[in-house]
Amino acid sequence: MFFLQPMFPILILFILFFLNVPIALSLIGASLYYFAFINTGIPMSMVVQQFITTVESFPYLAVPFFIMLGSVMNYSGISDKLMDMAEVLAGHLKGGLAQVNCLLSALMGGITGSANADAAMESKILIPAMRRKGFPIGFASAVTAASSAVSPVIPPGNNLIIYAMIANVAVGDMFLAGYTPGILMTISLMITVYIISSRRNYAPTRDRMASIVEIGKQILKSSFALVIPFVIILGMRMGVTTPTEAGAVAVLFALVVGITAYRKLSWKHIPLILKETVQSTGSVMLIIASAKVFGFYMTSERIPQMVTQMLLYMTEDKFVLLMVINILLLIVGMFIEGGAALVILGPLLVPVVLARGVDPLHFGVVIIVNIMIGGLTPPFGSMMFTVCSIVNCTLQDFIKEVWPFIVALLIVLLLVTYSESIALAIPKFFGYVPIHAPM
């Protein structure tokens, strides 16, 4: 029993998860148990220092800026312009609003960067409209939750920034790597919606495909919203801005657009924007700092090294290893929120895949897509609960409708897992050279 004591914090962590204790508090509680009762040789002041120094990292300043960007764009009317753009492009397809739902999440990916934020927004805006068009509550909820999985994959999703810090890769490269899987996920979901809508005869919202003139006019109306992701990416790729500075510039740009161009942003919105930014940033950074302390415990017990050796012992084939890791992540994603899973498992798994010659940017694509799929699946998928709680959809109705979308996303996961050329197509186009040599 003495030899199992170092594993008690992991057991405590999962017990707290199942008791629905908030993720950050679960991580802190499990860590404090270890340092208070098992490894008493480490001063508690050093543990507190680990907690505090984590959030002092300059690159993490990008997180609150991108969170604020999403809030600003919601109040400035830019989100409405993206909605109009999605409707013009996809409203004529079978499924109508369901297709718009999928495309809007892709367009919003560069804004919210959060699956739950996207799911909450579209639950309030699109699901009532879909219900009025005759879509069942289960189908509307499933489409909304599934499409929200795209948002954190498309830049500037917070998970992309967090993984870049974990794997020590350039944030700009990680942003570029997010576009291909994000686009593939959107296409796969839209194909799934089309197939289901054809069978059930769900009508489009437009009687015909938009003309080139109509699309051009809408592009002009939505141009300020559409240009923001390009401003962010180009600024970093050209070396003009760091990720943090890019976030600040994007916030300033959105404020100016909301005040001068769309004229929907006013002084009364500023307190609301600041409140939402502080709340969301506090939640994200508390999880990151708590995971750092939990990581300090794991490092003290050499758990990362043991996991690395165990996985490397299982197979020498990197493709088999990736399959094992994918299965592990899918299971973990059913119980733990995606961001928390990333900060807990990322430091454990990155050394493993590097040792087998897997490019860190490629693995970043795999792990982020994977944990987003986990957010859809029972019993504790975070997007599932977000959507169902907002629109009062039963879990039975949701689960019955969501499985085709999970299958579609799993196909994309397999594609980006086993085809590096597809997963890294855009970074390679901009000059990225994959790392294949084992460490």
GROMACS .gro file of C-alpha atoms in nm:
model
  439
    1MET     CA    1   0.000   0.000   0.000
    2PHE     CA    2   0.293   0.234   0.074
    3PHE     CA    3   0.415   0.202  -0.283
    4LEU     CA    4   0.074   0.306  -0.417
    5GLN     CA    5   0.063   0.627  -0.213
    6PRO     CA    6   0.215   0.847  -0.488
    7MET     CA    7  -0.079   0.751  -0.713
    8PHE     CA    8  -0.340   0.860  -0.458
    9PRO     CA    9  -0.363   1.219  -0.594
   10ILE     CA   10  -0.467   1.084  -0.936
   11LEU     CA   11  -0.736   0.872  -0.771
   12ILE     CA   12  -0.850   1.171  -0.565
   13LEU     CA   13  -0.859   1.384  -0.881
   14PHE     CA   14  -1.097   1.149  -1.062
   15ILE     CA   15  -1.315   1.105  -0.754
   16LEU     CA   16  -1.353   1.484  -0.734
   17PHE     CA   17  -1.432   1.497  -1.107
   18PHE     CA   18  -1.710   1.241  -1.064
   19LEU     CA   19  -1.845   1.440  -0.768
   20ASN     CA   20  -1.873   1.736  -1.008
   21VAL     CA   21  -1.621   1.948  -0.819
   22PRO     CA   22  -1.491   2.229  -1.048
   23ILE     CA   23  -1.184   2.124  -1.246
   24ALA     CA   24  -0.946   2.380  -1.096
   25LEU     CA   25  -1.049   2.296  -0.738
   26SER     CA   26  -1.013   1.923  -0.812
   27LEU     CA   27  -0.658   1.976  -0.938
   28ILE     CA   28  -0.565   2.193  -0.641
   29GLY     CA   29  -0.722   1.955  -0.390
   30ALA     CA   30  -0.541   1.649  -0.529
   31SER     CA   31  -0.211   1.838  -0.540
   32LEU     CA   32  -0.240   1.974  -0.186
   33TYR     CA   33  -0.312   1.624  -0.055
   34TYR     CA   34   0.017   1.507  -0.204
   35PHE     CA   35   0.231   1.791  -0.072
   36ALA     CA   36   0.061   1.798   0.269
   37PHE     CA   37   0.053   1.424   0.349
   38ILE     CA   38   0.280   1.230   0.111
   39ASN     CA   39   0.576   1.444   0.005
   40THR     CA   40   0.618   1.668   0.306
   41GLY     CA   41   0.980   1.748   0.219
   42ILE     CA   42   0.877   2.016  -0.033
   43PRO     CA   43   0.787   2.347   0.136
   44MET     CA   44   0.431   2.461   0.074
   45SER     CA   45   0.571   2.802  -0.023
   46MET     CA   46   0.735   2.638  -0.326
   47VAL     CA   47   0.401   2.486  -0.425
   48VAL     CA   48   0.233   2.826  -0.404
   49GLN     CA   49   0.519   2.971  -0.607
   50GLN     CA   50   0.452   2.719  -0.884
   51PHE     CA   51   0.088   2.828  -0.888
   52ILE     CA   52   0.167   3.199  -0.913
   53THR     CA   53   0.458   3.197  -1.157
   54THR     CA   54   0.254   3.005  -1.417
   55VAL     CA   55   0.024   3.299  -1.489
   56GLU     CA   56   0.320   3.540  -1.513
   57SER     CA   57   0.421   3.400  -1.851
   58PHE     CA   58   0.411   3.672  -2.118
   59PRO     CA   59   0.272   3.445  -2.397
   60TYR     CA   60  -0.029   3.363  -2.179
   61LEU     CA   61  -0.128   3.730  -2.198
   62ALA     CA   62  -0.266   3.640  -2.541
   63VAL     CA   63  -0.545   3.443  -2.375
   64PRO     CA   64  -0.736   3.737  -2.218
   65PHE     CA   65  -0.696   3.944  -2.535
   66PHE     CA   66  -0.851   3.677  -2.754
   67ILE     CA   67  -1.126   3.616  -2.499
   68MET     CA   68  -1.198   3.990  -2.501
   69LEU     CA   69  -1.198   3.986  -2.883
   70GLY     CA   70  -1.486   3.739  -2.885
   71SER     CA   71  -1.685   3.947  -2.639
   72VAL     CA   72  -1.622   4.271  -2.829
   73MET     CA   73  -1.728   4.119  -3.159
   74ASN     CA   74  -2.052   3.986  -3.012
   75TYR     CA   75  -2.153   4.330  -2.889
   76SER     CA   76  -2.021   4.519  -3.193
   77GLY     CA   77  -2.248   4.348  -3.446
   78ILE     CA   78  -1.963   4.168  -3.619
   79SER     CA   79  -2.111   3.831  -3.519
   80ASP     CA   80  -2.436   3.932  -3.692
   81LYS     CA   81  -2.246   4.006  -4.012
   82LEU     CA   82  -2.084   3.662  -3.997
   83MET     CA   83  -2.429   3.508  -3.949
   84ASP     CA   84  -2.551   3.689  -4.261
   85MET     CA   85  -2.244   3.570  -4.451
   86ALA     CA   86  -2.305   3.209  -4.350
   87GLU     CA   87  -2.670   3.230  -4.452
   88VAL     CA   88  -2.584   3.366  -4.798
   89LEU     CA   89  -2.326   3.092  -4.856
   90ALA     CA   90  -2.513   2.791  -4.715
   91GLY     CA   91  -2.880   2.884  -4.681
   92HIS     CA   92  -2.973   2.720  -5.013
   93LEU     CA   93  -2.842   2.377  -4.913
   94LYS     CA   94  -3.055   2.093  -4.778
   95GLY     CA   95  -3.092   2.157  -4.409
   96GLY     CA   96  -3.089   2.535  -4.443
   97LEU     CA   97  -3.031   2.671  -4.093
   98ALA     CA   98  -2.846   2.354  -3.988
   99GLN     CA   99  -2.594   2.421  -4.266
  100VAL     CA  100  -2.572   2.784  -4.157
  101ASN     CA  101  -2.509   2.660  -3.804
  102CYS     CA  102  -2.205   2.457  -3.917
  103LEU     CA  103  -2.059   2.733  -4.134
  104LEU     CA  104  -2.113   3.000  -3.870
  105SER     CA  105  -1.906   2.803  -3.618
  106ALA     CA  106  -1.619   2.794  -3.867
  107LEU     CA  107  -1.645   3.170  -3.922
  108MET     CA  108  -1.674   3.229  -3.547
  109GLY     CA  109  -1.370   3.013  -3.476
  110GLY     CA  110  -1.143   3.308  -3.530
  111ILE     CA  111  -1.351   3.508  -3.284
  112THR     CA  112  -1.473   3.309  -2.985
  113GLY     CA  113  -1.194   3.049  -2.984
  114SER     CA  114  -1.404   2.856  -2.735
  115ALA     CA  115  -1.634   2.562  -2.801
  116ASN     CA  116  -1.860   2.634  -2.505
  117ALA     CA  117  -1.885   3.004  -2.590
  118ASP     CA  118  -1.979   2.921  -2.948
  119ALA     CA  119  -2.225   2.654  -2.833
  120ALA     CA  120  -2.391   2.896  -2.590
  121MET     CA  121  -2.420   3.174  -2.847
  122GLU     CA  122  -2.567   2.954  -3.122
  123SER     CA  123  -2.801   2.784  -2.873
  124LYS     CA  124  -2.955   3.123  -2.800
  125ILE     CA  125  -2.963   3.250  -3.158
  126LEU     CA  126  -2.999   2.957  -3.398
  127ILE     CA  127  -3.178   2.679  -3.213
  128PRO     CA  128  -3.499   2.884  -3.155
  129ALA     CA  129  -3.495   2.974  -3.527
  130MET     CA  130  -3.437   2.609  -3.620
  131ARG     CA  131  -3.725   2.501  -3.399
  132ARG     CA  132  -3.956   2.748  -3.577
  133LYS     CA  133  -3.850   2.589  -3.907
  134GLY     CA  134  -3.957   2.246  -3.780
  135PHE     CA  135  -3.623   2.094  -3.677
  136PRO     CA  136  -3.653   1.852  -3.381
  137ILE     CA  137  -3.493   1.978  -3.059
  138GLY     CA  138  -3.252   1.684  -3.049
  139PHE     CA  139  -3.124   1.741  -3.403
  140ALA     CA  140  -3.089   2.118  -3.357
  141SER     CA  141  -2.899   2.065  -3.031
  142ALA     CA  142  -2.674   1.797  -3.181
  143VAL     CA  143  -2.582   2.015  -3.481
  144THR     CA  144  -2.505   2.311  -3.254
  145ALA     CA  145  -2.286   2.111  -3.015
  146ALA     CA  146  -2.105   1.930  -3.297
  147SER     CA  147  -2.033   2.246  -3.494
  148SER     CA  148  -1.904   2.420  -3.180
  149ALA     CA  149  -1.620   2.166  -3.175
  150VAL     CA  150  -1.478   2.350  -3.477
  151SER     CA  151  -1.432   2.686  -3.301
  152PRO     CA  152  -1.127   2.605  -3.083
  153VAL     CA  153  -0.953   2.435  -3.378
  154ILE     CA  154  -0.962   2.742  -3.603
  155PRO     CA  155  -0.734   3.031  -3.493
  156PRO     CA  156  -0.710   3.200  -3.256
  157GLY     CA  157  -0.851   2.926  -3.032
  158ASN     CA  158  -0.716   2.931  -2.678
  159ASN     CA  159  -0.625   2.562  -2.695
  160LEU     CA  160  -0.391   2.636  -2.986
  161ILE     CA  161  -0.204   2.888  -2.771
  162ILE     CA  162  -0.191   2.656  -2.470
  163TYR     CA  163  -0.059   2.364  -2.675
  164ALA     CA  164   0.204   2.587  -2.838
  165MET     CA  165   0.330   2.676  -2.489
  166ILE     CA  166   0.332   2.310  -2.381
  167ALA     CA  167   0.509   2.176  -2.691
  168ASN     CA  168   0.739   2.477  -2.735
  169VAL     CA  169   0.626   2.545  -3.093
  170ALA     CA  170   0.558   2.883  -3.250
  171VAL     CA  171   0.205   3.008  -3.187
  172GLY     CA  172   0.191   3.139  -3.545
  173ASP     CA  173   0.270   2.792  -3.683
  174MET     CA  174   0.011   2.635  -3.453
  175PHE     CA  175  -0.248   2.885  -3.576
  176LEU     CA  176  -0.173   2.795  -3.938
  177ALA     CA  177  -0.200   2.425  -3.856
  178GLY     CA  178  -0.550   2.475  -3.718
  179TYR     CA  179  -0.708   2.582  -4.045
  180THR     CA  180  -0.694   2.249  -4.232
  181PRO     CA  181  -0.860   2.033  -3.963
  182GLY     CA  182  -1.109   2.312  -3.893
  183ILE     CA  183  -1.210   2.328  -4.258
  184LEU     CA  184  -1.229   1.947  -4.285
  185MET     CA  185  -1.444   1.928  -3.971
  186THR     CA  186  -1.682   2.189  -4.113
  187ILE     CA  187  -1.712   2.011  -4.447
  188SER     CA  188  -1.772   1.672  -4.281
  189LEU     CA  189  -2.046   1.818  -4.060
  190MET     CA  190  -2.214   1.992  -4.354
  191ILE     CA  191  -2.211   1.668  -4.556
  192THR     CA  192  -2.368   1.487  -4.259
  193VAL     CA  193  -2.636   1.755  -4.228
  194TYR     CA  194  -2.706   1.728  -4.603
  195ILE     CA  195  -2.749   1.349  -4.588
  196ILE     CA  196  -2.980   1.361  -4.285
  197SER     CA  197  -3.176   1.657  -4.423
  198SER     CA  198  -3.227   1.483  -4.758
  199ARG     CA  199  -3.372   1.180  -4.584
  200ARG     CA  200  -3.596   1.388  -4.356
  201ASN     CA  201  -3.677   1.659  -4.610
  202TYR     CA  202  -3.550   1.952  -4.402
  203ALA     CA  203  -3.599   2.258  -4.623
  204PRO     CA  204  -3.336   2.521  -4.707
  205THR     CA  205  -3.384   2.884  -4.599
  206ARG     CA  206  -3.322   3.016  -4.950
  207ASP     CA  207  -3.504   2.900  -5.261
  208ARG     CA  208  -3.190   2.927  -5.473
  209MET     CA  209  -2.815   2.960  -5.449
  210ALA     CA  210  -2.696   3.315  -5.394
  211SER     CA  211  -2.563   3.486  -5.705
  212ILE     CA  212  -2.207   3.610  -5.735
  213VAL     CA  213  -2.337   3.964  -5.696
  214GLU     CA  214  -2.522   3.877  -5.373
  215ILE     CA  215  -2.217   3.700  -5.232
  216GLY     CA  216  -1.996   3.993  -5.328
  217LYS     CA  217  -2.228   4.242  -5.159
  218GLN     CA  218  -2.237   4.035  -4.841
  219ILE     CA  219  -1.858   3.999  -4.842
  220LEU     CA  220  -1.834   4.378  -4.850
  221LYS     CA  221  -2.081   4.409  -4.562
  222SER     CA  222  -1.893   4.144  -4.361
  223SER     CA  223  -1.544   4.247  -4.471
  224PHE     CA  224  -1.437   4.390  -4.135
  225ALA     CA  225  -1.532   4.067  -3.961
  226LEU     CA  226  -1.370   3.845  -4.223
  227VAL     CA  227  -1.040   4.034  -4.223
  228ILE     CA  228  -0.967   3.995  -3.851
  229PRO     CA  229  -0.821   3.639  -3.865
  230PHE     CA  230  -0.595   3.746  -4.152
  231VAL     CA  231  -0.474   4.049  -3.955
  232ILE     CA  232  -0.385   3.822  -3.664
  233ILE     CA  233  -0.206   3.555  -3.871
  234LEU     CA  234  -0.020   3.789  -4.106
  235GLY     CA  235   0.094   4.008  -3.819
  236MET     CA  236   0.262   3.709  -3.653
  237ARG     CA  237   0.393   3.549  -3.973
  238MET     CA  238   0.556   3.874  -4.086
  239GLY     CA  239   0.716   3.923  -3.744
  240VAL     CA  240   0.528   4.248  -3.686
  241THR     CA  241   0.349   4.128  -3.373
  242THR     CA  242   0.379   3.861  -3.108
  243PRO     CA  243   0.064   3.654  -3.033
  244THR     CA  244  -0.008   3.880  -2.737
  245GLU     CA  245   0.031   4.195  -2.944
  246ALA     CA  246  -0.178   4.043  -3.223
  247GLY     CA  247  -0.459   3.985  -2.975
  248ALA     CA  248  -0.438   4.343  -2.851
  249VAL     CA  249  -0.440   4.483  -3.207
  250ALA     CA  250  -0.739   4.265  -3.298
  251VAL     CA  251  -0.933   4.390  -2.992
  252LEU     CA  252  -0.857   4.751  -3.083
  253PHE     CA  253  -0.959   4.688  -3.446
  254ALA     CA  254  -1.288   4.528  -3.337
  255LEU     CA  255  -1.362   4.821  -3.103
  256VAL     CA  256  -1.306   5.073  -3.382
  257VAL     CA  257  -1.523   4.872  -3.624
  258GLY     CA  258  -1.802   4.832  -3.370
  259ILE     CA  259  -1.805   5.204  -3.291
  260THR     CA  260  -1.747   5.361  -3.633
  261ALA     CA  261  -1.845   5.113  -3.905
  262TYR     CA  262  -2.134   4.911  -3.756
  263ARG     CA  263  -2.223   5.166  -3.485
  264LYS     CA  264  -2.358   4.904  -3.246
  265LEU     CA  265  -2.093   4.928  -2.976
  266SER     CA  266  -2.150   5.189  -2.705
  267TRP     CA  267  -2.008   5.282  -2.367
  268LYS     CA  268  -2.277   5.079  -2.188
  269HIS     CA  269  -2.125   4.762  -2.339
  270ILE     CA  270  -1.776   4.821  -2.196
  271PRO     CA  271  -1.855   4.702  -1.839
  272LEU     CA  272  -2.024   4.391  -1.982
  273ILE     CA  273  -1.724   4.317  -2.205
  274LEU     CA  274  -1.480   4.362  -1.916
  275LYS     CA  275  -1.693   4.144  -1.687
  276GLU     CA  276  -1.714   3.860  -1.940
  277THR     CA  277  -1.341   3.886  -2.014
  278VAL     CA  278  -1.240   3.875  -1.649
  279GLN     CA  279  -1.471   3.583  -1.570
  280SER     CA  280  -1.361   3.374  -1.869
  281THR     CA  281  -0.992   3.459  -1.827
  282GLY     CA  282  -1.006   3.379  -1.458
  283SER     CA  283  -1.161   3.040  -1.530
  284VAL     CA  284  -0.906   2.950  -1.800
  285MET     CA  285  -0.599   3.074  -1.613
  286LEU     CA  286  -0.708   2.912  -1.286
  287ILE     CA  287  -0.722   2.576  -1.465
  288ILE     CA  288  -0.380   2.634  -1.623
  289ALA     CA  289  -0.220   2.735  -1.291
  290SER     CA  290  -0.385   2.443  -1.107
  291ALA     CA  291  -0.268   2.200  -1.374
  292LYS     CA  292   0.085   2.339  -1.333
  293VAL     CA  293   0.081   2.252  -0.963
  294PHE     CA  294  -0.058   1.907  -1.045
  295GLY     CA  295   0.221   1.874  -1.300
  296PHE     CA  296   0.472   1.963  -1.026
  297TYR     CA  297   0.342   1.666  -0.828
  298MET     CA  298   0.371   1.436  -1.132
  299THR     CA  299   0.723   1.557  -1.203
  300SER     CA  300   0.821   1.498  -0.841
  301GLU     CA  301   0.709   1.136  -0.873
  302ARG     CA  302   0.856   1.098  -1.225
  303ILE     CA  303   0.515   1.002  -1.361
  304PRO     CA  304   0.577   1.163  -1.705
  305GLN     CA  305   0.890   0.951  -1.746
  306MET     CA  306   0.703   0.637  -1.643
  307VAL     CA  307   0.418   0.707  -1.885
  308THR     CA  308   0.669   0.776  -2.163
  309GLN     CA  309   0.853   0.451  -2.103
  310MET     CA  310   0.530   0.252  -2.078
  311LEU     CA  311   0.393   0.384  -2.408
  312LEU     CA  312   0.725   0.347  -2.585
  313TYR     CA  313   0.752  -0.010  -2.458
  314MET     CA  314   0.407  -0.092  -2.598
  315THR     CA  315   0.505  -0.025  -2.961
  316GLU     CA  316   0.783   0.109  -3.179
  317ASP     CA  317   0.543   0.201  -3.459
  318LYS     CA  318   0.443   0.567  -3.437
  319PHE     CA  319   0.110   0.503  -3.613
  320VAL     CA  320   0.011   0.237  -3.360
  321LEU     CA  321   0.123   0.473  -3.085
  322LEU     CA  322  -0.098   0.750  -3.226
  323MET     CA  323  -0.393   0.511  -3.234
  324VAL     CA  324  -0.338   0.417  -2.869
  325ILE     CA  325  -0.310   0.783  -2.772
  326ASN     CA  326  -0.624   0.869  -2.971
  327ILE     CA  327  -0.823   0.604  -2.786
  328LEU     CA  328  -0.686   0.729  -2.453
  329LEU     CA  329  -0.774   1.090  -2.535
  330LEU     CA  330  -1.125   1.002  -2.653
  331ILE     CA  331  -1.193   0.822  -2.326
  332VAL     CA  332  -1.046   1.104  -2.116
  333GLY     CA  333  -1.238   1.362  -2.320
  334MET     CA  334  -1.565   1.200  -2.216
  335PHE     CA  335  -1.494   1.287  -1.853
  336ILE     CA  336  -1.269   1.596  -1.852
  337GLU     CA  337  -1.320   1.934  -2.022
  338GLY     CA  338  -1.097   1.979  -2.328
  339GLY     CA  339  -0.875   2.260  -2.196
  340ALA     CA  340  -0.811   2.076  -1.871
  341ALA     CA  341  -0.733   1.751  -2.057
  342LEU     CA  342  -0.486   1.941  -2.273
  343VAL     CA  343  -0.292   2.098  -1.986
  344ILE     CA  344  -0.288   1.772  -1.788
  345LEU     CA  345  -0.204   1.523  -2.064
  346GLY     CA  346  -0.012   1.746  -2.306
  347PRO     CA  347   0.312   1.754  -2.103
  348LEU     CA  348   0.287   1.375  -2.060
  349LEU     CA  349   0.228   1.285  -2.424
  350VAL     CA  350   0.442   1.535  -2.618
  351PRO     CA  351   0.774   1.374  -2.513
  352VAL     CA  352   0.633   1.032  -2.606
  353VAL     CA  353   0.540   1.124  -2.962
  354LEU     CA  354   0.860   1.321  -3.014
  355ALA     CA  355   1.057   1.012  -2.916
  356ARG     CA  356   0.881   0.821  -3.195
  357GLY     CA  357   0.947   1.088  -3.455
  358VAL     CA  358   0.603   1.250  -3.466
  359ASP     CA  359   0.616   1.620  -3.550
  360PRO     CA  360   0.496   1.831  -3.252
  361LEU     CA  361   0.279   2.052  -3.473
  362HIS     CA  362   0.116   1.744  -3.626
  363PHE     CA  363   0.046   1.602  -3.282
  364GLY     CA  364  -0.101   1.934  -3.175
  365VAL     CA  365  -0.360   1.904  -3.451
  366VAL     CA  366  -0.439   1.547  -3.344
  367ILE     CA  367  -0.476   1.616  -2.972
  368ILE     CA  368  -0.689   1.929  -3.015
  369VAL     CA  369  -0.930   1.769  -3.264
  370ASN     CA  370  -0.952   1.466  -3.037
  371ILE     CA  371  -1.041   1.649  -2.717
  372MET     CA  372  -1.304   1.851  -2.904
  373ILE     CA  373  -1.477   1.528  -3.006
  374GLY     CA  374  -1.469   1.423  -2.640
  375GLY     CA  375  -1.670   1.734  -2.556
  376LEU     CA  376  -1.966   1.591  -2.751
  377THR     CA  377  -1.975   1.248  -2.597
  378PRO     CA  378  -2.157   1.120  -2.288
  379PRO     CA  379  -2.138   1.105  -1.996
  380PHE     CA  380  -1.974   1.443  -1.928
  381GLY     CA  381  -1.919   1.614  -2.265
  382SER     CA  382  -1.901   1.987  -2.188
  383MET     CA  383  -2.063   2.111  -2.513
  384MET     CA  384  -2.337   1.852  -2.473
  385PHE     CA  385  -2.427   1.989  -2.130
  386THR     CA  386  -2.393   2.352  -2.241
  387VAL     CA  387  -2.641   2.314  -2.527
  388CYS     CA  388  -2.885   2.082  -2.348
  389SER     CA  389  -2.902   2.305  -2.040
  390ILE     CA  390  -2.971   2.621  -2.242
  391VAL     CA  391  -3.246   2.480  -2.468
  392ASN     CA  392  -3.386   2.217  -2.227
  393CYS     CA  393  -3.307   1.924  -2.454
  394THR     CA  394  -3.307   1.581  -2.289
  395LEU     CA  395  -2.986   1.381  -2.303
  396GLN     CA  396  -3.177   1.095  -2.466
  397ASP     CA  397  -3.287   1.314  -2.758
  398PHE     CA  398  -2.938   1.462  -2.791
  399ILE     CA  399  -2.753   1.129  -2.787
  400LYS     CA  400  -2.992   0.979  -3.045
  401GLU     CA  401  -2.912   1.259  -3.290
  402VAL     CA  402  -2.544   1.332  -3.223
  403TRP     CA  403  -2.382   1.000  -3.317
  404PRO     CA  404  -2.366   1.064  -3.698
  405PHE     CA  405  -2.180   1.388  -3.628
  406ILE     CA  406  -1.936   1.212  -3.395
  407VAL     CA  407  -1.867   0.955  -3.668
  408ALA     CA  408  -1.803   1.235  -3.920
  409LEU     CA  409  -1.555   1.404  -3.685
  410LEU     CA  410  -1.382   1.073  -3.609
  411ILE     CA  411  -1.321   1.029  -3.983
  412VAL     CA  412  -1.151   1.370  -3.988
  413LEU     CA  413  -0.948   1.272  -3.681
  414LEU     CA  414  -0.821   0.958  -3.854
  415LEU     CA  415  -0.739   1.159  -4.165
  416VAL     CA  416  -0.527   1.419  -3.986
  417THR     CA  417  -0.372   1.152  -3.762
  418TYR     CA  418  -0.240   0.936  -4.043
  419SER     CA  419  -0.172   1.198  -4.309
  420GLU     CA  420   0.082   1.454  -4.198
  421SER     CA  421   0.079   1.606  -4.547
  422ILE     CA  422  -0.290   1.693  -4.504
  423ALA     CA  423  -0.267   1.798  -4.139
  424LEU     CA  424   0.026   2.033  -4.203
  425ALA     CA  425  -0.058   2.143  -4.557
  426ILE     CA  426  -0.092   2.514  -4.473
  427PRO     CA  427   0.212   2.544  -4.240
  428LYS     CA  428   0.424   2.367  -4.504
  429PHE     CA  429   0.301   2.611  -4.769
  430PHE     CA  430   0.432   2.894  -4.552
  431GLY     CA  431   0.770   2.726  -4.509
  432TYR     CA  432   0.732   2.508  -4.202
  433VAL     CA  433   0.968   2.208  -4.197
  434PRO     CA  434   0.834   1.911  -3.992
  435ILE     CA  435   1.053   1.755  -3.723
  436HIS     CA  436   1.086   1.380  -3.760
  437ALA     CA  437   1.407   1.281  -3.585
  438PRO     CA  438   1.349   1.110  -3.247
  439MET     CA  439   1.475   1.309  -2.951
   0.00000   0.00000   0.00000
